[in-house]
PDB file of C-alpha atoms and ligand atoms in Angstrom:
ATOM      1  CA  UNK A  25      66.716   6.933 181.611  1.00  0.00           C
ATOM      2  CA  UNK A  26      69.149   4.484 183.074  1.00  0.00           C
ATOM      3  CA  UNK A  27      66.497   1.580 182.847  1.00  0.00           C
ATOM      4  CA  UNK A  28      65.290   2.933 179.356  1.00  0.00           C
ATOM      5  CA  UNK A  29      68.994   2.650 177.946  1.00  0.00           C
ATOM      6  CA  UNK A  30      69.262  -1.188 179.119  1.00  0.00           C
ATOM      7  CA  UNK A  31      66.076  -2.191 177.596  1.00  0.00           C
ATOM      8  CA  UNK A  32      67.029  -0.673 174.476  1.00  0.00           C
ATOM      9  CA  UNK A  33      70.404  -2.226 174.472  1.00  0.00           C
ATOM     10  CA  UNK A  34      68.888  -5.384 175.546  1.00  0.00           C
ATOM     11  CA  UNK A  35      65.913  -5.585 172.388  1.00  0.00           C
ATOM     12  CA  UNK A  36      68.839  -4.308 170.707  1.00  0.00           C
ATOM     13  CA  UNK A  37      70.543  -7.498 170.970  1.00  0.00           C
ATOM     14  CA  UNK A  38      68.150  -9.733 170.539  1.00  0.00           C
ATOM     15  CA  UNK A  39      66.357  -8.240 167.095  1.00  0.00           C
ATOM     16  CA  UNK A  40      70.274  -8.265 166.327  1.00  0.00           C
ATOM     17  CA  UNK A  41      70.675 -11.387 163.283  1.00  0.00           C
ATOM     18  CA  UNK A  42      72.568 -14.437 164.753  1.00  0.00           C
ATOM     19  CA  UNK A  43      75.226 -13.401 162.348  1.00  0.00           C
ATOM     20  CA  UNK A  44      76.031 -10.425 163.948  1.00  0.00           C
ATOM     21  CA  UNK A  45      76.691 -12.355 167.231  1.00  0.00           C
ATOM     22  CA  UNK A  46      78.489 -15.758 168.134  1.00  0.00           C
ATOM     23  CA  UNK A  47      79.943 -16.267 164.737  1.00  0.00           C
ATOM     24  CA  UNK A  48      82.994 -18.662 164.400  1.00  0.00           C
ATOM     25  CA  UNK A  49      84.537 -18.336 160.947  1.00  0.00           C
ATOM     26  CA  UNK A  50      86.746 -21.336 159.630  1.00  0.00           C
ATOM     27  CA  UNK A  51      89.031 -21.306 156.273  1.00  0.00           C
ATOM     28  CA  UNK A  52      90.373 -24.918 155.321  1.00  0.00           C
ATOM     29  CA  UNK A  53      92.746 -24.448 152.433  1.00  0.00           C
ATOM     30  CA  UNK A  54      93.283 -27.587 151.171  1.00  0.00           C
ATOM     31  CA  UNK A  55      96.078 -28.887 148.885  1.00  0.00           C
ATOM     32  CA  UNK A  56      97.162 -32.570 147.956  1.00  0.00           C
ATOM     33  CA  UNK A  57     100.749 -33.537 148.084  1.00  0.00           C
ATOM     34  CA  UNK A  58     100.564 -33.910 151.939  1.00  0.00           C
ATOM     35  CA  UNK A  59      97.095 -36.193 151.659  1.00  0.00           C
ATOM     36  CA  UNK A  60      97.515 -39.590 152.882  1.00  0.00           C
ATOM     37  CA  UNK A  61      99.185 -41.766 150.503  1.00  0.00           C
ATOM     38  CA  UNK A  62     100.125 -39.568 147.770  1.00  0.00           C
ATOM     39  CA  UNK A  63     103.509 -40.013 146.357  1.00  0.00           C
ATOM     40  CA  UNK A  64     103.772 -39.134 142.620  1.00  0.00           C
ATOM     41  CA  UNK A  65     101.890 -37.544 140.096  1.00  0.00           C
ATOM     42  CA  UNK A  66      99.653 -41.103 139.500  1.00  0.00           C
ATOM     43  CA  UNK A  67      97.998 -39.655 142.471  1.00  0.00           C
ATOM     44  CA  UNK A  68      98.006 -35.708 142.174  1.00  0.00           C
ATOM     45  CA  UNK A  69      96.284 -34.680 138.327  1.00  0.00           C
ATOM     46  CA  UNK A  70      93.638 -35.676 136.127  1.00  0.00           C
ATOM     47  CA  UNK A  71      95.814 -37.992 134.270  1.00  0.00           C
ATOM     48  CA  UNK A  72      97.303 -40.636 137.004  1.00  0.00           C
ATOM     49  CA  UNK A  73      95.877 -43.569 136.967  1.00  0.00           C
ATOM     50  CA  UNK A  74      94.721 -43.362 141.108  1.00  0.00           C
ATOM     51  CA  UNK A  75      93.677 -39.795 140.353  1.00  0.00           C
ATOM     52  CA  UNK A  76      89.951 -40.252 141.162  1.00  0.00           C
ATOM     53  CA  UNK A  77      90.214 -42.286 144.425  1.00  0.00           C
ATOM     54  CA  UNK A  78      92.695 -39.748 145.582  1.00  0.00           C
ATOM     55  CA  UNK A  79      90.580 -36.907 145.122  1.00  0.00           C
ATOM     56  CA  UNK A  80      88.221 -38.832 147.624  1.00  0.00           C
ATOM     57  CA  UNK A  81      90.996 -39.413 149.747  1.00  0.00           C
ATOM     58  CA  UNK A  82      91.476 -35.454 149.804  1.00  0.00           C
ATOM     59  CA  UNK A  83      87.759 -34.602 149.758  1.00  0.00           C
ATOM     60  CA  UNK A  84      87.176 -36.862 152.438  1.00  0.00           C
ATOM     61  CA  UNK A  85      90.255 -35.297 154.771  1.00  0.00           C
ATOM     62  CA  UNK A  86      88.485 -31.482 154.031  1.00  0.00           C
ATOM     63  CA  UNK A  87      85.152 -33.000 155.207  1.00  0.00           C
ATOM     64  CA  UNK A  88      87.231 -34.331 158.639  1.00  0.00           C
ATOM     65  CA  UNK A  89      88.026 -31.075 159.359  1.00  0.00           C
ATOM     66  CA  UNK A  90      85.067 -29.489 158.747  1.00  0.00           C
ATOM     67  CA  UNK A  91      83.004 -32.029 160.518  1.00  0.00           C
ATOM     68  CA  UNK A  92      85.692 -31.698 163.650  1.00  0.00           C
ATOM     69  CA  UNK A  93      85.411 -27.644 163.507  1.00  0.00           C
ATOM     70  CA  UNK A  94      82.016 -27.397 163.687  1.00  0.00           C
ATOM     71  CA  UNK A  95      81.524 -29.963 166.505  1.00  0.00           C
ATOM     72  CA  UNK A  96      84.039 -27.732 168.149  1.00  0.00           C
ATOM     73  CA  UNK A  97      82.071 -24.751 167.632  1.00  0.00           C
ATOM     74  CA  UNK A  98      82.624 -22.871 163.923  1.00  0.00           C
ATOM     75  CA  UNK A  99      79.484 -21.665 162.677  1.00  0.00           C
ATOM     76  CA  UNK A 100      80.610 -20.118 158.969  1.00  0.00           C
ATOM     77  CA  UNK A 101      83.275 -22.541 156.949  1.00  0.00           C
ATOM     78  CA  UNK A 102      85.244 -21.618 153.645  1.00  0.00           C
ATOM     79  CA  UNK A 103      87.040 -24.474 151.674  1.00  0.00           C
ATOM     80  CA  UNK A 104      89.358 -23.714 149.126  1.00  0.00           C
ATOM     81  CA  UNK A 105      90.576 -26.046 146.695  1.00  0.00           C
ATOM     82  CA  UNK A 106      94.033 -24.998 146.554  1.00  0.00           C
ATOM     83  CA  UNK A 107      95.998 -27.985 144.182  1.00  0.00           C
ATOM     84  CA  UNK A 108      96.783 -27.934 140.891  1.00  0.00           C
ATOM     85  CA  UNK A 109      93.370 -26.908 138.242  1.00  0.00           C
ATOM     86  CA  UNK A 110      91.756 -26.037 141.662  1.00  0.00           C
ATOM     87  CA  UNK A 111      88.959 -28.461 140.288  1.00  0.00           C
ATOM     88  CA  UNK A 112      89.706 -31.310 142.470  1.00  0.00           C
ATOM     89  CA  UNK A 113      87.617 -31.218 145.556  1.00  0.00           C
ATOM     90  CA  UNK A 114      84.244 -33.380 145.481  1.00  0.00           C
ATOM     91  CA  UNK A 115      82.064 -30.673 146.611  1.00  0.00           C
ATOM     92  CA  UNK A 116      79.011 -32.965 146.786  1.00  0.00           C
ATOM     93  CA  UNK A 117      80.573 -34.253 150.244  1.00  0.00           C
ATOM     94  CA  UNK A 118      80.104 -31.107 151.851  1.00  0.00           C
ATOM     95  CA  UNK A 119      77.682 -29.758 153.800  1.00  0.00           C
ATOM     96  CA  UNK A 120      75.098 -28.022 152.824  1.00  0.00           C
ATOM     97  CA  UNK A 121      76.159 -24.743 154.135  1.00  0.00           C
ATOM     98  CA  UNK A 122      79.794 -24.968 153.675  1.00  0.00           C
ATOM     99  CA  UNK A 123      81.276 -22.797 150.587  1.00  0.00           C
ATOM    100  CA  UNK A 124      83.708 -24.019 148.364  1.00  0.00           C
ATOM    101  CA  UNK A 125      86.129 -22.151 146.376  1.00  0.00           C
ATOM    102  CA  UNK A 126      87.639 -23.652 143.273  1.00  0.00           C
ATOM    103  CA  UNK A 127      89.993 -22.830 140.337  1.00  0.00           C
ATOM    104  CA  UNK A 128      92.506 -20.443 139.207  1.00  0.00           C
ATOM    105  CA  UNK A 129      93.898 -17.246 139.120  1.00  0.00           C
ATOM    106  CA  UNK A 130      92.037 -15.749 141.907  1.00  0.00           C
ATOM    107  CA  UNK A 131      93.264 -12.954 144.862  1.00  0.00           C
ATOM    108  CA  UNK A 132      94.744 -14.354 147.862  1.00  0.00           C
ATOM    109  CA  UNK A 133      95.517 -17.845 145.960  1.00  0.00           C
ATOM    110  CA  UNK A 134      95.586 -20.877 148.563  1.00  0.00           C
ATOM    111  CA  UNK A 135      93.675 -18.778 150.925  1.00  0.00           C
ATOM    112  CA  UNK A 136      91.082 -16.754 149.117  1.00  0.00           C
ATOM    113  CA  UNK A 137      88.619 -15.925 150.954  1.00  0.00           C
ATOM    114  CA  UNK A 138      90.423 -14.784 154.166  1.00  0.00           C
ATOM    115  CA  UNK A 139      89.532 -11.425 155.554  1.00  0.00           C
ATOM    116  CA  UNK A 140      89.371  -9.903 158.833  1.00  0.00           C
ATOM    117  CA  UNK A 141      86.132 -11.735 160.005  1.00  0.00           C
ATOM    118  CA  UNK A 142      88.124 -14.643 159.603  1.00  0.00           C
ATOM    119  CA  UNK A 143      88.957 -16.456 163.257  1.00  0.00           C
ATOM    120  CA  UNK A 144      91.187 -19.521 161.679  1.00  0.00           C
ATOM    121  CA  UNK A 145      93.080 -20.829 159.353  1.00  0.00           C
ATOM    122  CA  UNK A 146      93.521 -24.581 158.708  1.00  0.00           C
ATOM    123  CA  UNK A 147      95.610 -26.191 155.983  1.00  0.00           C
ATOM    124  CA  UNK A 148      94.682 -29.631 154.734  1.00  0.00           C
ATOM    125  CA  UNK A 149      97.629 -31.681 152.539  1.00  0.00           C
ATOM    126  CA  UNK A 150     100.107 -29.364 152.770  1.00  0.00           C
ATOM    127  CA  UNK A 151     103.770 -30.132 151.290  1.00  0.00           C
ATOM    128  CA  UNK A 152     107.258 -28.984 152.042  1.00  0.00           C
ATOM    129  CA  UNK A 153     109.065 -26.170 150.010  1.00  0.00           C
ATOM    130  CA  UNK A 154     110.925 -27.193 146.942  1.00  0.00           C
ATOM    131  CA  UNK A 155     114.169 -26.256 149.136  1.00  0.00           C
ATOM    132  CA  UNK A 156     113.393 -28.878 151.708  1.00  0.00           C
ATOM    133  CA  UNK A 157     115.784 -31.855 151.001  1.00  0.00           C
ATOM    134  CA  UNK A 158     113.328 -34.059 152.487  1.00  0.00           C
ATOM    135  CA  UNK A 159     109.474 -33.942 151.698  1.00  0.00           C
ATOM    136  CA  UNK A 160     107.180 -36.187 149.085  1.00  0.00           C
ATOM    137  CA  UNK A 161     106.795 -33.957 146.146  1.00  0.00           C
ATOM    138  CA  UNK A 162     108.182 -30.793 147.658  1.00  0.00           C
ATOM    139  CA  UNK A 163     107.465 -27.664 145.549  1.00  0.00           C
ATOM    140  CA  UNK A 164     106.820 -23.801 146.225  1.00  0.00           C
ATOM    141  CA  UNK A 165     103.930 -22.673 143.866  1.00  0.00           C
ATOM    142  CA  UNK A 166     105.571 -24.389 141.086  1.00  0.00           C
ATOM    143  CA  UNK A 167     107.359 -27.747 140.749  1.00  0.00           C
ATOM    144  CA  UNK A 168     107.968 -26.830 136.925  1.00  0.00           C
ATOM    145  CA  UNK A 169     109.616 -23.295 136.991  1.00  0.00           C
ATOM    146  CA  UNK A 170     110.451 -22.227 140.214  1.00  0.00           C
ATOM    147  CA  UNK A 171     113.519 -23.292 142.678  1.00  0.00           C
ATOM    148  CA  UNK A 172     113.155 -20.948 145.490  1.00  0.00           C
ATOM    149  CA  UNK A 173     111.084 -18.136 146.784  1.00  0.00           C
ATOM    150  CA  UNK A 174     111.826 -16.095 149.922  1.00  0.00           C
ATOM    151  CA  UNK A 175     110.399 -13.672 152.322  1.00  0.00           C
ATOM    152  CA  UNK A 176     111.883 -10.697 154.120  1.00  0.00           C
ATOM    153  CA  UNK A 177     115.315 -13.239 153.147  1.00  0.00           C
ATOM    154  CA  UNK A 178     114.179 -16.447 154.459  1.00  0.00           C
ATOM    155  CA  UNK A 179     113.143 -19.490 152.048  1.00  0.00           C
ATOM    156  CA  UNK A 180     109.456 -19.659 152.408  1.00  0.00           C
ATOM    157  CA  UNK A 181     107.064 -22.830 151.999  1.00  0.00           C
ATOM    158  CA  UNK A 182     103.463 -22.411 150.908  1.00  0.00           C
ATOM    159  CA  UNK A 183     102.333 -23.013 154.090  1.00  0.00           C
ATOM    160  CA  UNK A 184     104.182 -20.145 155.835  1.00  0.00           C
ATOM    161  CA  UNK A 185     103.536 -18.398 152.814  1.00  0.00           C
ATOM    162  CA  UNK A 186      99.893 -18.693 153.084  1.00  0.00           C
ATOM    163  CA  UNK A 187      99.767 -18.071 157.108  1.00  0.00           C
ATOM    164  CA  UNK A 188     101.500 -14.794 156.009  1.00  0.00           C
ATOM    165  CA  UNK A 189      98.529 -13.873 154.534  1.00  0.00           C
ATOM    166  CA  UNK A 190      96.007 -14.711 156.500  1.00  0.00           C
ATOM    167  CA  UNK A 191      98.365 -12.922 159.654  1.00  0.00           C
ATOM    168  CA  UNK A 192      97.828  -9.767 157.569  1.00  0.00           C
ATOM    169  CA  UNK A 193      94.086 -10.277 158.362  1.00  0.00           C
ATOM    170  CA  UNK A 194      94.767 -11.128 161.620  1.00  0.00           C
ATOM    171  CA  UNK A 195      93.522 -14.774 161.140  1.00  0.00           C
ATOM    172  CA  UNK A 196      95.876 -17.518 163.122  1.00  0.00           C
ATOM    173  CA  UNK A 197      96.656 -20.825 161.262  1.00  0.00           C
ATOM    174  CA  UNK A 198      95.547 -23.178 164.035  1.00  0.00           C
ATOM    175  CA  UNK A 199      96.407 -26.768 162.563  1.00  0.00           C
ATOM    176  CA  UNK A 200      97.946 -27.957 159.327  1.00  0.00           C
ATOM    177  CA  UNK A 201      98.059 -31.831 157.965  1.00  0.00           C
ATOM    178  CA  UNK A 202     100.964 -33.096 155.793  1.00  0.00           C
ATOM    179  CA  UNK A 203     104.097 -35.443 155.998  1.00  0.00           C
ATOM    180  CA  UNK A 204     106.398 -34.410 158.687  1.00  0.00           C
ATOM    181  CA  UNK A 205     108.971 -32.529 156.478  1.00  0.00           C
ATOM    182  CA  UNK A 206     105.928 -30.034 155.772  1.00  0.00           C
ATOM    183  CA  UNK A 207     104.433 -29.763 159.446  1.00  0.00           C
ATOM    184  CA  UNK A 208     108.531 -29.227 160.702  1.00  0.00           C
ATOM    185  CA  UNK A 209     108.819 -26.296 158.364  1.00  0.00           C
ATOM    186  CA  UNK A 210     105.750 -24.321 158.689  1.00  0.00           C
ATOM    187  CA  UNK A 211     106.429 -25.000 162.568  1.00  0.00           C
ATOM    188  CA  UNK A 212     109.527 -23.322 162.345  1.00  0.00           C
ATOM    189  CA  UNK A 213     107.918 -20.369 160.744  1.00  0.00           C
ATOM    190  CA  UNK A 214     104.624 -19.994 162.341  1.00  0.00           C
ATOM    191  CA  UNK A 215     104.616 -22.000 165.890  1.00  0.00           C
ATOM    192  CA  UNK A 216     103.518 -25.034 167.629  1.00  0.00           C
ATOM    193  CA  UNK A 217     100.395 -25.141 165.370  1.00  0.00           C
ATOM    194  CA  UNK A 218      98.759 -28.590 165.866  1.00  0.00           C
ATOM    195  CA  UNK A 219      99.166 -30.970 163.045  1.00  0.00           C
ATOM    196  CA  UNK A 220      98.429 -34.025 161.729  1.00  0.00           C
ATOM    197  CA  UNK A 221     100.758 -35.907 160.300  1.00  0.00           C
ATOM    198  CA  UNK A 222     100.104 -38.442 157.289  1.00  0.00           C
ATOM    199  CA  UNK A 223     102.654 -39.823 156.436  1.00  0.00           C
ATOM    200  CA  UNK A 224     106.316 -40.151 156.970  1.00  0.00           C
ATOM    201  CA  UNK A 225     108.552 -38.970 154.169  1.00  0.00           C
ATOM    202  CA  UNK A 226     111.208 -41.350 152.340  1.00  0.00           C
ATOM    203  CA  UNK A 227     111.836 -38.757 149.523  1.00  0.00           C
ATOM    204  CA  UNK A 228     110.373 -36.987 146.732  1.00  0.00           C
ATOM    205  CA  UNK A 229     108.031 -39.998 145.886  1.00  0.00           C
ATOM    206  CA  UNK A 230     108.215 -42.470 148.640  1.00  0.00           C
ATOM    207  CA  UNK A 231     106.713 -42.049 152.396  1.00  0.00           C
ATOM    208  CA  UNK A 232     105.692 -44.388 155.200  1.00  0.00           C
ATOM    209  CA  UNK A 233     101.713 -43.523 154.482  1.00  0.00           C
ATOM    210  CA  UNK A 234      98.784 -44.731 157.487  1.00  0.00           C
ATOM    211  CA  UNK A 235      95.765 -45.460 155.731  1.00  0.00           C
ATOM    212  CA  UNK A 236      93.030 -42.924 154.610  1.00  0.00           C
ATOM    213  CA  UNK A 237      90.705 -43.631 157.575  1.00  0.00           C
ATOM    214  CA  UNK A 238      93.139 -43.352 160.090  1.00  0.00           C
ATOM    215  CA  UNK A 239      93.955 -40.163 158.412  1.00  0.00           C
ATOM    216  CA  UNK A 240      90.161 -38.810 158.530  1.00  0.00           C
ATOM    217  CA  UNK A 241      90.486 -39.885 162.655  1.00  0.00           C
ATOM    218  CA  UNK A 242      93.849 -38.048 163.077  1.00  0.00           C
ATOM    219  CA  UNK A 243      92.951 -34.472 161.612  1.00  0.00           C
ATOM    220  CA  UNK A 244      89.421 -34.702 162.873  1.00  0.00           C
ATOM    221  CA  UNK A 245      91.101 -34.956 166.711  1.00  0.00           C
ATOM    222  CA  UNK A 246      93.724 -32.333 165.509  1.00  0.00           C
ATOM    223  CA  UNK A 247      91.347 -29.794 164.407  1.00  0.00           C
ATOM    224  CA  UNK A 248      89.185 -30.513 167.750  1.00  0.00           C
ATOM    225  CA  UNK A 249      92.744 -29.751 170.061  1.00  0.00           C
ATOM    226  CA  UNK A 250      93.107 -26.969 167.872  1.00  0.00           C
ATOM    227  CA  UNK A 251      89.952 -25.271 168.724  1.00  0.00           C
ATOM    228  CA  UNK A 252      90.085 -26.012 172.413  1.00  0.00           C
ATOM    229  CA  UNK A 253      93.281 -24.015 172.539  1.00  0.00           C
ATOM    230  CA  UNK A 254      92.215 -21.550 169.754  1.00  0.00           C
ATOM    231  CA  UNK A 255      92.836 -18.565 171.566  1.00  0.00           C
ATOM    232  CA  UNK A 256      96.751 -19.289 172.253  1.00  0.00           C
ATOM    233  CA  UNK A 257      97.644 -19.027 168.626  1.00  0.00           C
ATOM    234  CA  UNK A 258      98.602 -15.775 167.471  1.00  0.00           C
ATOM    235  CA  UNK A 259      98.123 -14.404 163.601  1.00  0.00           C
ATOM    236  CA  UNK A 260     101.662 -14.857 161.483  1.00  0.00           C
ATOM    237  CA  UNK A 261     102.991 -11.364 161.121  1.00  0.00           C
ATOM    238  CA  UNK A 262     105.706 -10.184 158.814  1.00  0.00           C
ATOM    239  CA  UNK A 263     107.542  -7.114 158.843  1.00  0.00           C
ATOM    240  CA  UNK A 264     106.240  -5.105 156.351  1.00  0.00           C
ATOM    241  CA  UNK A 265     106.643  -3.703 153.375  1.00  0.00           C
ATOM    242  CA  UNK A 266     107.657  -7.536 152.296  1.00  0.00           C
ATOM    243  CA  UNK A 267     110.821  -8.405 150.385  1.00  0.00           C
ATOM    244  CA  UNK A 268     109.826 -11.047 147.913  1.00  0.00           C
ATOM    245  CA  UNK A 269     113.012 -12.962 145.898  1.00  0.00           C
ATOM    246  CA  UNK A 270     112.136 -15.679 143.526  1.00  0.00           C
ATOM    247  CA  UNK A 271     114.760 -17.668 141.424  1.00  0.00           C
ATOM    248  CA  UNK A 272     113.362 -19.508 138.216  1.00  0.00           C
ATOM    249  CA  UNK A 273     114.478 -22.909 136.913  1.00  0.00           C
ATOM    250  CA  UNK A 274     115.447 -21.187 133.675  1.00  0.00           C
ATOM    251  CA  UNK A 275     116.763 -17.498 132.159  1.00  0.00           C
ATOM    252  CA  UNK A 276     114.170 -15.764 130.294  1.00  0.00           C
ATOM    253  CA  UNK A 277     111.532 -15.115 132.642  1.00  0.00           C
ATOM    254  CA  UNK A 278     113.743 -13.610 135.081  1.00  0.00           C
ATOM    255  CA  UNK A 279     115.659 -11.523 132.585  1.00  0.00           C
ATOM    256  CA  UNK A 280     112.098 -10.503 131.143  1.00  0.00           C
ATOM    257  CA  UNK A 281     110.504  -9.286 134.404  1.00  0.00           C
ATOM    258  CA  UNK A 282     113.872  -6.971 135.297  1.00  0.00           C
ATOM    259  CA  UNK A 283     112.910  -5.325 131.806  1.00  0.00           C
ATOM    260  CA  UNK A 284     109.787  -3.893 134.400  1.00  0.00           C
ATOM    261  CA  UNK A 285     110.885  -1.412 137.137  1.00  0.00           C
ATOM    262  CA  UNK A 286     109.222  -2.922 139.928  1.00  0.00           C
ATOM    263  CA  UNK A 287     111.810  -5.919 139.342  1.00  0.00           C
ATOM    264  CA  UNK A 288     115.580  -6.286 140.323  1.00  0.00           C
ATOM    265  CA  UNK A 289     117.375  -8.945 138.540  1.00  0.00           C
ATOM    266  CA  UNK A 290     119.621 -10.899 141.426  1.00  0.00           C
ATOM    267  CA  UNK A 291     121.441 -13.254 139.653  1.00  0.00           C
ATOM    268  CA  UNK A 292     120.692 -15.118 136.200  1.00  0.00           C
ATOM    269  CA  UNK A 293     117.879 -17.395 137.520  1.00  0.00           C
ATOM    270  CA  UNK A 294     116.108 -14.684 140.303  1.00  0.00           C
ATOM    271  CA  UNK A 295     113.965 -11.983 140.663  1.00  0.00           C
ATOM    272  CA  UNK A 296     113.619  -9.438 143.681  1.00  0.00           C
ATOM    273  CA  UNK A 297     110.483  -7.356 144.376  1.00  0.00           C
ATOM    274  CA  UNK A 298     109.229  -5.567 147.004  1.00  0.00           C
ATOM    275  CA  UNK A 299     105.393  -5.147 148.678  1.00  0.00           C
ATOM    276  CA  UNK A 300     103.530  -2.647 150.954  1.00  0.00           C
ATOM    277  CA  UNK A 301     102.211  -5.657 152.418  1.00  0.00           C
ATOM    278  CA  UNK A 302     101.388 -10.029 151.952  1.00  0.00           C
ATOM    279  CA  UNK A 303      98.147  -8.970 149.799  1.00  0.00           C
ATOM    280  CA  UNK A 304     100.257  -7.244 147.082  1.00  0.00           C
ATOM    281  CA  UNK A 305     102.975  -9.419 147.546  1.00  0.00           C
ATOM    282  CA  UNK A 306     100.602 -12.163 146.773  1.00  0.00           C
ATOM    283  CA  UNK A 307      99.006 -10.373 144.091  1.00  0.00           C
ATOM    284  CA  UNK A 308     102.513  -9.883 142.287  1.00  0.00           C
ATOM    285  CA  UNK A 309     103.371 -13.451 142.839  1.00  0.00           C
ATOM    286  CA  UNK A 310     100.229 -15.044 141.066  1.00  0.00           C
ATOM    287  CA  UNK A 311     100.352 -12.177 138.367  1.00  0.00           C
ATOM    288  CA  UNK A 312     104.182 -13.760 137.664  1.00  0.00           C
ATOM    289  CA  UNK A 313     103.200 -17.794 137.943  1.00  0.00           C
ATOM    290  CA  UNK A 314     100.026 -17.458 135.733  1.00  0.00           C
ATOM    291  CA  UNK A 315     100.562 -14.545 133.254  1.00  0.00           C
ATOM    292  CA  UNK A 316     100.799 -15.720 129.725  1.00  0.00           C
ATOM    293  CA  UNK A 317     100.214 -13.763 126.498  1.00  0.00           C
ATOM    294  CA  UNK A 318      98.613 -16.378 124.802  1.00  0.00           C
ATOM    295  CA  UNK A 319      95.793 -17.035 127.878  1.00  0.00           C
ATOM    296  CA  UNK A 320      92.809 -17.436 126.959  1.00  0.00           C
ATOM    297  CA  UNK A 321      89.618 -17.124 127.369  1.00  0.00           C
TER     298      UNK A 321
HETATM  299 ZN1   ZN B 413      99.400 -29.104 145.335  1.00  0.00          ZN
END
């Protein structure tokens, strides 16, 4: 019987899909203010004039890490364009098996497609909050309407925001890239993540930039000291349910949303909510930065 039960277990394994076994899954959420060189919005939309070599620049800094994780071992990788239209990734750089996700709304925002078979998280051009005094084009979620967004009473960066998340699947971030401002403030939030940095901030729209290949060189030996020591970095947990405050550069939206119970009005300009957990939190904070009654389609 004894023998029987170890064959069976053993065919079991092997008929068992290569899926099912030695899978490393890899997210790469990648945004652009913290990409080498960028400094204003000439760089960062459609309509700046360096636009198109900068979403190269980006691209090529995604394809880095990817290249770097799965020489280190990741067997499944998700990018997710994660700046502005969320069209700006060149996907034709990518790997063949790599999946890409692009545009807005979607769940989860700058980390869709995080979920519990998720191992880690890596974040690719990440910026500073717009409460950072330092930090080349620091913003949270909105440079146009928002001036500060906090969690369980702390001010909050996308970054930490986003490792938030992924802690509620239990997925570590493992590296970020960025100017320093950025990396120094999701350090303070998450750990001693590794990280690349890209550039050395002078202000809002100035930094001390190294050029795009050394930038490629950096993150790609980041991500590979990242994955050596994978297994010291521990998911970003908050205490749940999530207290969610978010203050608005103008009056109207935050005196509209009180009009809704799930809302407390703090002051003129801000907003408080509260969340079972980062998911719904999440949810509730795209539904307020993208909800328009005129949308269309
Ligand atoms: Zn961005």
């Amino acid at each position: 019987m004894r023998t029987i039960g170890i064959l069976v277990i053993a065919s079991t394994l092997l008929l068992l899909p290569v899926s099912a076994q030695n899978r490393l899954r890899v997210l790469i959420s990648v945004d652009m203010e913290g990409v080498v060189g960028t400094v204003t919005g000439d760089q960062l939309g459609p309509t700046g004039f360096e636009y198109g070599r900068f979403r190269d620049f980006m691209t090529r800094e995604a394809v880095a890490a990817v290249t770097a994780a799965r020489a280190a071992g990741a067997t499944d990788i998700i990018v997710t364009d994660a700046h502005g239209n969320g069209e700006n990734l060149l996907i034709e750089q990518f790997p063949p098996d790599v999946r890409v996700i692009r545009s807005w709304p979607r769940q989860l925002g700058m980390v869709a497609g995080v979920d519990q078979q998720v191992d880690a998280v890596m974040f690719i051009g990440y910026h500073a909050s717009t409460n950072n005094v330092k930090g080349v084009r620091a913003h949270t979620f909105s440079s146009g309407t928002l001036t500060k967004v906090t969690l369980n009473g702390a001010t909050v960066s996308e970054g930490s925001w986003a490792a938030a998340i992924a802690g509620h699947f239990n997925a570590p971030v493992i590296m970020m890239s960025g100017d320093d401002a950025a990396i120094a403030e999701v350090r303070s939030a998450v750990g001693n993540i590794e990280a690349a940095e890209t550039k050395r901030t002078l202000g809002f729209h100035s930094a001390m930039t190294i050029t795009p290949q050394a930038s490629y060189d950096l993150i790609a030996a980041r991500v590979k000291a990242a994955m050596a020591r994978r297994s010291e970095f521990k998911p970003y947990k908050v205490t749940t349910p999530v207290t969610v405050e978010i203050s608005f550069k103008n009056y109207t939206a935050a005196e509209t949303l009180a009009f809704l119970p799930v809302f407390e009005r703090v002051d003129a300009h801000s907003i408080r909510y509260r969340a079972k957990d980062m998911v719904e939190a999440e949810a509730i904070r795209t539904f307020i930065t993208t909800y328009r009654p005129d949308m269309t389609p």
